[in-house]
Amino acid sequence: MSNTEMKKVSCPQCSHDNEVKIFKTVNATTDPQFREALLAGKLFGYRCEECGYEAALRYPMLYNDMKNRFMIYYIPEIEREKVTDEALEKEYADLNDITRRVVSSFNELKEKIHIFESGLDDRAVEIAKVALNDVVEKRTGEKVSGGFFSKYSRSEGIIGFTFFVGENDRHYVQTTRLEIYSKSVEIADGYTLENSGRSFLLINGEWARNAIYKYKTST
Ligand SMILES: [Zn+2]
């Protein structure tokens, strides 16, 4: 079950006190409608009942997909050092067969959900993304400011990403063969051996660059 509570939130436009539903946990398996709302960007928002003002809220939330066996702890704008939550670590310490991640932005949260629902290994996806990021920069001669997992087809044997290129962040889709992904799984496995002992891990582009560096310098 999802865990929600009602909170009074005062409207930034008219100061009216609204009763807003806050999600402490979202259980995607028992409450698929909350998953839908989250992916549509509607879970964290509210509309002032007095003046109609629409606002987004940002607060920590645990996303739990029991069917696909993953949990993602979303902590908005966490500092790099504070990427864990002691209470949460304790509560879920024994779930060894469940993939646990921590993310700091809503877009990362959505991306992780898509990756895990596709049955992919997010560590390998991040490594493949970093590799393709560099390919796109070379190919376009422009800076890439970010990118996200956007395509996966087992029958076509491809995985793909949408990158933001150049000053205007224009979208650039780059796909690659699944062999690159498989190779990335190998690199990830070699790197994960020495982890921090934490169970909710921060797996992002920086992690992937470190994994690639370790791989290149050890072979
Ligand atoms: Zn209002």
PDB file of C-alpha atoms and ligand atoms in Angstrom:
ATOM      1  CA  MET A   1       0.000   0.000   0.000  1.00  0.00           C
ATOM      2  CA  SER A   2       1.030   3.566  -0.569  1.00  0.00           C
ATOM      3  CA  ASN A   3       1.487   5.762   2.450  1.00  0.00           C
ATOM      4  CA  THR A   4      -0.019   9.230   2.238  1.00  0.00           C
ATOM      5  CA  GLU A   5      -0.843  12.030   4.624  1.00  0.00           C
ATOM      6  CA  MET A   6      -2.735  15.272   4.381  1.00  0.00           C
ATOM      7  CA  LYS A   7      -0.831  18.490   4.893  1.00  0.00           C
ATOM      8  CA  LYS A   8      -1.860  22.120   5.015  1.00  0.00           C
ATOM      9  CA  VAL A   9      -0.101  24.033   2.275  1.00  0.00           C
ATOM     10  CA  SER A  10      -0.627  27.710   1.990  1.00  0.00           C
ATOM     11  CA  CYS A  11      -1.113  29.051  -1.531  1.00  0.00           C
ATOM     12  CA  PRO A  12       1.753  31.276  -2.722  1.00  0.00           C
ATOM     13  CA  GLN A  13      -0.715  33.457  -4.615  1.00  0.00           C
ATOM     14  CA  CYS A  14      -3.667  33.974  -2.248  1.00  0.00           C
ATOM     15  CA  SER A  15      -2.417  32.455   1.045  1.00  0.00           C
ATOM     16  CA  HIS A  16      -5.414  30.147   1.263  1.00  0.00           C
ATOM     17  CA  ASP A  17      -4.681  26.974   3.283  1.00  0.00           C
ATOM     18  CA  ASN A  18      -5.148  23.933   1.062  1.00  0.00           C
ATOM     19  CA  GLU A  19      -5.349  20.342   2.279  1.00  0.00           C
ATOM     20  CA  VAL A  20      -2.859  18.570   0.037  1.00  0.00           C
ATOM     21  CA  LYS A  21      -2.146  14.857  -0.210  1.00  0.00           C
ATOM     22  CA  ILE A  22       1.528  14.115   0.425  1.00  0.00           C
ATOM     23  CA  PHE A  23       2.982  10.791  -0.709  1.00  0.00           C
ATOM     24  CA  LYS A  24       5.521   9.279   1.681  1.00  0.00           C
ATOM     25  CA  THR A  25       5.601   6.064  -0.319  1.00  0.00           C
ATOM     26  CA  VAL A  26       4.123   5.163  -3.677  1.00  0.00           C
ATOM     27  CA  ASN A  27       3.451   1.480  -4.175  1.00  0.00           C
ATOM     28  CA  ALA A  28       3.308   0.997  -7.932  1.00  0.00           C
ATOM     29  CA  THR A  29       2.091  -2.584  -7.624  1.00  0.00           C
ATOM     30  CA  THR A  30      -0.938  -2.013  -5.387  1.00  0.00           C
ATOM     31  CA  ASP A  31      -1.702   1.526  -6.607  1.00  0.00           C
ATOM     32  CA  PRO A  32      -0.926   1.716 -10.340  1.00  0.00           C
ATOM     33  CA  GLN A  33      -2.930   4.944 -10.620  1.00  0.00           C
ATOM     34  CA  PHE A  34      -0.276   6.739  -8.545  1.00  0.00           C
ATOM     35  CA  ARG A  35       2.444   5.427 -10.886  1.00  0.00           C
ATOM     36  CA  GLU A  36       0.474   6.847 -13.822  1.00  0.00           C
ATOM     37  CA  ALA A  37       0.075  10.216 -12.118  1.00  0.00           C
ATOM     38  CA  LEU A  38       3.739  10.315 -11.209  1.00  0.00           C
ATOM     39  CA  LEU A  39       4.957   9.581 -14.750  1.00  0.00           C
ATOM     40  CA  ALA A  40       2.524  12.189 -16.088  1.00  0.00           C
ATOM     41  CA  GLY A  41       4.085  14.718 -13.712  1.00  0.00           C
ATOM     42  CA  LYS A  42       0.859  15.134 -11.770  1.00  0.00           C
ATOM     43  CA  LEU A  43       1.578  13.414  -8.453  1.00  0.00           C
ATOM     44  CA  PHE A  44       3.437  16.253  -6.787  1.00  0.00           C
ATOM     45  CA  GLY A  45       1.190  19.047  -7.894  1.00  0.00           C
ATOM     46  CA  TYR A  46      -1.895  20.688  -6.448  1.00  0.00           C
ATOM     47  CA  ARG A  47      -4.438  23.270  -7.492  1.00  0.00           C
ATOM     48  CA  CYS A  48      -5.511  25.942  -5.030  1.00  0.00           C
ATOM     49  CA  GLU A  49      -9.217  25.464  -4.322  1.00  0.00           C
ATOM     50  CA  GLU A  50      -9.617  29.199  -3.750  1.00  0.00           C
ATOM     51  CA  CYS A  51      -7.856  30.900  -6.687  1.00  0.00           C
ATOM     52  CA  GLY A  52      -6.937  28.041  -9.022  1.00  0.00           C
ATOM     53  CA  TYR A  53      -3.214  28.581  -8.753  1.00  0.00           C
ATOM     54  CA  GLU A  54      -1.269  25.455  -9.694  1.00  0.00           C
ATOM     55  CA  ALA A  55       1.943  24.600  -7.926  1.00  0.00           C
ATOM     56  CA  ALA A  56       4.389  21.721  -7.745  1.00  0.00           C
ATOM     57  CA  LEU A  57       5.681  20.411  -4.446  1.00  0.00           C
ATOM     58  CA  ARG A  58       9.044  18.805  -3.865  1.00  0.00           C
ATOM     59  CA  TYR A  59       9.563  16.446  -0.955  1.00  0.00           C
ATOM     60  CA  PRO A  60      11.204  13.040  -0.327  1.00  0.00           C
ATOM     61  CA  MET A  61       9.259  10.000  -1.473  1.00  0.00           C
ATOM     62  CA  LEU A  62       9.943   6.277  -1.663  1.00  0.00           C
ATOM     63  CA  TYR A  63       8.820   4.572  -4.869  1.00  0.00           C
ATOM     64  CA  ASN A  64       8.254   0.843  -4.467  1.00  0.00           C
ATOM     65  CA  ASP A  65       7.645  -1.543  -7.383  1.00  0.00           C
ATOM     66  CA  MET A  66       7.209  -4.986  -5.827  1.00  0.00           C
ATOM     67  CA  LYS A  67       6.473  -6.730  -9.124  1.00  0.00           C
ATOM     68  CA  ASN A  68       9.668  -5.563 -10.827  1.00  0.00           C
ATOM     69  CA  ARG A  69      11.558  -5.707  -7.525  1.00  0.00           C
ATOM     70  CA  PHE A  70      12.993  -2.214  -7.221  1.00  0.00           C
ATOM     71  CA  MET A  71      12.781   0.744  -4.868  1.00  0.00           C
ATOM     72  CA  ILE A  72      13.800   4.304  -5.640  1.00  0.00           C
ATOM     73  CA  TYR A  73      14.178   6.897  -2.943  1.00  0.00           C
ATOM     74  CA  TYR A  74      13.629  10.354  -4.345  1.00  0.00           C
ATOM     75  CA  ILE A  75      15.252  13.160  -2.341  1.00  0.00           C
ATOM     76  CA  PRO A  76      14.912  16.481  -4.186  1.00  0.00           C
ATOM     77  CA  GLU A  77      18.173  18.352  -4.655  1.00  0.00           C
ATOM     78  CA  ILE A  78      20.231  16.280  -2.278  1.00  0.00           C
ATOM     79  CA  GLU A  79      23.747  17.339  -1.620  1.00  0.00           C
ATOM     80  CA  ARG A  80      26.384  14.982  -2.890  1.00  0.00           C
ATOM     81  CA  GLU A  81      27.465  13.936   0.608  1.00  0.00           C
ATOM     82  CA  LYS A  82      23.995  13.354   1.901  1.00  0.00           C
ATOM     83  CA  VAL A  83      22.888  10.687  -0.513  1.00  0.00           C
ATOM     84  CA  THR A  84      21.513   8.357   2.065  1.00  0.00           C
ATOM     85  CA  ASP A  85      18.865   8.210   4.704  1.00  0.00           C
ATOM     86  CA  GLU A  86      19.873   6.314   7.839  1.00  0.00           C
ATOM     87  CA  ALA A  87      16.351   5.351   8.876  1.00  0.00           C
ATOM     88  CA  LEU A  88      15.556   4.096   5.416  1.00  0.00           C
ATOM     89  CA  GLU A  89      18.812   2.151   5.214  1.00  0.00           C
ATOM     90  CA  LYS A  90      17.925   0.400   8.459  1.00  0.00           C
ATOM     91  CA  GLU A  91      14.351  -0.335   7.541  1.00  0.00           C
ATOM     92  CA  TYR A  92      15.210  -1.931   4.197  1.00  0.00           C
ATOM     93  CA  ALA A  93      18.644  -3.353   4.969  1.00  0.00           C
ATOM     94  CA  ASP A  94      17.679  -6.985   4.494  1.00  0.00           C
ATOM     95  CA  LEU A  95      16.058  -6.809   1.086  1.00  0.00           C
ATOM     96  CA  ASN A  96      19.049  -8.119  -0.775  1.00  0.00           C
ATOM     97  CA  ASP A  97      17.218  -9.240  -3.867  1.00  0.00           C
ATOM     98  CA  ILE A  98      15.611  -5.845  -4.433  1.00  0.00           C
ATOM     99  CA  THR A  99      17.417  -3.161  -6.410  1.00  0.00           C
ATOM    100  CA  ARG A 100      17.551   0.073  -4.394  1.00  0.00           C
ATOM    101  CA  ARG A 101      18.496   3.493  -5.740  1.00  0.00           C
ATOM    102  CA  VAL A 102      18.488   7.076  -4.626  1.00  0.00           C
ATOM    103  CA  VAL A 103      17.835   9.948  -7.063  1.00  0.00           C
ATOM    104  CA  SER A 104      17.820  13.709  -6.665  1.00  0.00           C
ATOM    105  CA  SER A 105      15.614  14.868  -9.510  1.00  0.00           C
ATOM    106  CA  PHE A 106      12.193  14.067 -10.849  1.00  0.00           C
ATOM    107  CA  ASN A 107      13.589  13.306 -14.324  1.00  0.00           C
ATOM    108  CA  GLU A 108      16.071  10.816 -12.897  1.00  0.00           C
ATOM    109  CA  LEU A 109      13.232   9.177 -10.996  1.00  0.00           C
ATOM    110  CA  LYS A 110      11.196   8.764 -14.175  1.00  0.00           C
ATOM    111  CA  GLU A 111      14.216   7.475 -16.097  1.00  0.00           C
ATOM    112  CA  LYS A 112      14.982   4.842 -13.443  1.00  0.00           C
ATOM    113  CA  ILE A 113      11.381   3.660 -13.491  1.00  0.00           C
ATOM    114  CA  HIS A 114      11.525   3.230 -17.284  1.00  0.00           C
ATOM    115  CA  ILE A 115      14.869   1.409 -17.102  1.00  0.00           C
ATOM    116  CA  PHE A 116      13.777  -1.048 -14.424  1.00  0.00           C
ATOM    117  CA  GLU A 117      10.375  -1.634 -15.982  1.00  0.00           C
ATOM    118  CA  SER A 118      12.252  -2.547 -19.193  1.00  0.00           C
ATOM    119  CA  GLY A 119      14.130  -5.174 -17.188  1.00  0.00           C
ATOM    120  CA  LEU A 120      17.473  -3.450 -17.738  1.00  0.00           C
ATOM    121  CA  ASP A 121      20.437  -2.894 -15.436  1.00  0.00           C
ATOM    122  CA  ASP A 122      20.618   0.857 -14.740  1.00  0.00           C
ATOM    123  CA  ARG A 123      24.380   0.712 -14.047  1.00  0.00           C
ATOM    124  CA  ALA A 124      24.991  -0.605 -17.565  1.00  0.00           C
ATOM    125  CA  VAL A 125      22.514   1.889 -19.025  1.00  0.00           C
ATOM    126  CA  GLU A 126      24.432   4.765 -17.373  1.00  0.00           C
ATOM    127  CA  ILE A 127      27.734   3.443 -18.723  1.00  0.00           C
ATOM    128  CA  ALA A 128      26.320   3.097 -22.245  1.00  0.00           C
ATOM    129  CA  LYS A 129      24.883   6.621 -21.939  1.00  0.00           C
ATOM    130  CA  VAL A 130      28.262   8.094 -21.013  1.00  0.00           C
ATOM    131  CA  ALA A 131      29.923   6.298 -23.934  1.00  0.00           C
ATOM    132  CA  LEU A 132      27.295   7.541 -26.390  1.00  0.00           C
ATOM    133  CA  ASN A 133      27.387  11.032 -24.883  1.00  0.00           C
ATOM    134  CA  ASP A 134      31.015  11.237 -26.007  1.00  0.00           C
ATOM    135  CA  VAL A 135      30.176   9.799 -29.435  1.00  0.00           C
ATOM    136  CA  VAL A 136      27.499  12.472 -29.945  1.00  0.00           C
ATOM    137  CA  GLU A 137      29.878  15.281 -28.900  1.00  0.00           C
ATOM    138  CA  LYS A 138      32.445  14.040 -31.360  1.00  0.00           C
ATOM    139  CA  ARG A 139      29.917  13.639 -34.143  1.00  0.00           C
ATOM    140  CA  THR A 140      28.222  17.030 -33.719  1.00  0.00           C
ATOM    141  CA  GLY A 141      31.224  19.014 -32.519  1.00  0.00           C
ATOM    142  CA  GLU A 142      28.933  20.458 -29.849  1.00  0.00           C
ATOM    143  CA  LYS A 143      28.547  20.158 -26.097  1.00  0.00           C
ATOM    144  CA  VAL A 144      26.031  17.683 -24.702  1.00  0.00           C
ATOM    145  CA  SER A 145      24.386  18.973 -21.530  1.00  0.00           C
ATOM    146  CA  GLY A 146      22.532  15.799 -20.596  1.00  0.00           C
ATOM    147  CA  GLY A 147      20.529  12.885 -21.823  1.00  0.00           C
ATOM    148  CA  PHE A 148      18.078  10.198 -20.862  1.00  0.00           C
ATOM    149  CA  PHE A 149      17.264   6.592 -21.737  1.00  0.00           C
ATOM    150  CA  SER A 150      14.535   6.711 -24.384  1.00  0.00           C
ATOM    151  CA  LYS A 151      14.511   3.551 -26.484  1.00  0.00           C
ATOM    152  CA  TYR A 152      14.869  -0.166 -26.011  1.00  0.00           C
ATOM    153  CA  SER A 153      13.967  -2.903 -28.460  1.00  0.00           C
ATOM    154  CA  ARG A 154      15.034  -6.442 -27.886  1.00  0.00           C
ATOM    155  CA  SER A 155      13.803  -7.581 -31.316  1.00  0.00           C
ATOM    156  CA  GLU A 156      15.785  -4.876 -33.135  1.00  0.00           C
ATOM    157  CA  GLY A 157      18.667  -5.379 -30.717  1.00  0.00           C
ATOM    158  CA  ILE A 158      19.072  -1.693 -29.892  1.00  0.00           C
ATOM    159  CA  ILE A 159      19.122   0.673 -26.951  1.00  0.00           C
ATOM    160  CA  GLY A 160      18.855   4.445 -27.378  1.00  0.00           C
ATOM    161  CA  PHE A 161      19.123   7.791 -25.665  1.00  0.00           C
ATOM    162  CA  THR A 162      17.895  11.305 -26.249  1.00  0.00           C
ATOM    163  CA  PHE A 163      20.645  13.870 -25.692  1.00  0.00           C
ATOM    164  CA  PHE A 164      20.480  17.648 -25.304  1.00  0.00           C
ATOM    165  CA  VAL A 165      22.931  19.181 -27.729  1.00  0.00           C
ATOM    166  CA  GLY A 166      24.340  22.670 -28.198  1.00  0.00           C
ATOM    167  CA  GLU A 167      23.268  25.989 -26.791  1.00  0.00           C
ATOM    168  CA  ASN A 168      19.587  25.381 -27.429  1.00  0.00           C
ATOM    169  CA  ASP A 169      19.547  21.870 -25.968  1.00  0.00           C
ATOM    170  CA  ARG A 170      18.183  20.458 -29.196  1.00  0.00           C
ATOM    171  CA  HIS A 171      17.141  16.810 -28.973  1.00  0.00           C
ATOM    172  CA  TYR A 172      19.447  14.309 -30.570  1.00  0.00           C
ATOM    173  CA  VAL A 173      18.563  10.621 -30.549  1.00  0.00           C
ATOM    174  CA  GLN A 174      21.439   8.178 -30.607  1.00  0.00           C
ATOM    175  CA  THR A 175      20.960   4.423 -30.609  1.00  0.00           C
ATOM    176  CA  THR A 176      23.457   1.625 -30.319  1.00  0.00           C
ATOM    177  CA  ARG A 177      23.519  -2.143 -30.538  1.00  0.00           C
ATOM    178  CA  LEU A 178      22.758  -4.201 -27.468  1.00  0.00           C
ATOM    179  CA  GLU A 179      26.314  -5.576 -27.555  1.00  0.00           C
ATOM    180  CA  ILE A 180      27.433  -2.232 -26.114  1.00  0.00           C
ATOM    181  CA  TYR A 181      24.923  -2.668 -23.315  1.00  0.00           C
ATOM    182  CA  SER A 182      26.150  -6.218 -22.607  1.00  0.00           C
ATOM    183  CA  LYS A 183      29.723  -4.964 -22.480  1.00  0.00           C
ATOM    184  CA  SER A 184      28.549  -2.267 -20.056  1.00  0.00           C
ATOM    185  CA  VAL A 185      27.042  -4.904 -17.758  1.00  0.00           C
ATOM    186  CA  GLU A 186      30.462  -6.521 -17.608  1.00  0.00           C
ATOM    187  CA  ILE A 187      32.137  -3.203 -16.729  1.00  0.00           C
ATOM    188  CA  ALA A 188      29.487  -2.477 -14.082  1.00  0.00           C
ATOM    189  CA  ASP A 189      29.924  -5.895 -12.472  1.00  0.00           C
ATOM    190  CA  GLY A 190      33.648  -5.342 -12.214  1.00  0.00           C
ATOM    191  CA  TYR A 191      33.168  -1.979 -10.528  1.00  0.00           C
ATOM    192  CA  THR A 192      30.328  -2.773  -8.118  1.00  0.00           C
ATOM    193  CA  LEU A 193      32.530  -5.270  -6.269  1.00  0.00           C
ATOM    194  CA  GLU A 194      33.803  -2.503  -4.069  1.00  0.00           C
ATOM    195  CA  ASN A 195      30.715  -0.643  -2.959  1.00  0.00           C
ATOM    196  CA  SER A 196      30.083   1.479   0.072  1.00  0.00           C
ATOM    197  CA  GLY A 197      27.974  -0.930   2.077  1.00  0.00           C
ATOM    198  CA  ARG A 198      24.966   1.259   1.466  1.00  0.00           C
ATOM    199  CA  SER A 199      21.915  -0.341  -0.016  1.00  0.00           C
ATOM    200  CA  PHE A 200      20.308   2.705  -1.660  1.00  0.00           C
ATOM    201  CA  LEU A 201      22.922   3.561  -4.260  1.00  0.00           C
ATOM    202  CA  LEU A 202      23.422   6.689  -6.302  1.00  0.00           C
ATOM    203  CA  ILE A 203      23.984   5.426  -9.847  1.00  0.00           C
ATOM    204  CA  ASN A 204      24.422   8.332 -12.233  1.00  0.00           C
ATOM    205  CA  GLY A 205      26.743   9.663 -14.935  1.00  0.00           C
ATOM    206  CA  GLU A 206      29.509  10.361 -12.446  1.00  0.00           C
ATOM    207  CA  TRP A 207      29.332   6.808 -11.135  1.00  0.00           C
ATOM    208  CA  ALA A 208      29.472   5.532 -14.733  1.00  0.00           C
ATOM    209  CA  ARG A 209      32.547   7.632 -15.575  1.00  0.00           C
ATOM    210  CA  ASN A 210      34.319   6.229 -12.512  1.00  0.00           C
ATOM    211  CA  ALA A 211      33.386   2.682 -13.533  1.00  0.00           C
ATOM    212  CA  ILE A 212      34.736   3.238 -17.052  1.00  0.00           C
ATOM    213  CA  TYR A 213      37.919   4.804 -15.694  1.00  0.00           C
ATOM    214  CA  LYS A 214      38.481   1.858 -13.360  1.00  0.00           C
ATOM    215  CA  TYR A 215      37.905  -0.579 -16.228  1.00  0.00           C
ATOM    216  CA  LYS A 216      40.306   1.204 -18.572  1.00  0.00           C
ATOM    217  CA  THR A 217      43.085   1.508 -16.027  1.00  0.00           C
ATOM    218  CA  SER A 218      42.865  -2.070 -14.795  1.00  0.00           C
ATOM    219  CA  THR A 219      43.083  -3.779 -18.194  1.00  0.00           C
TER     220      THR A 219
HETATM  221 ZN    ZN B   1      -4.689  30.391  -4.027  1.00  0.00          ZN
END
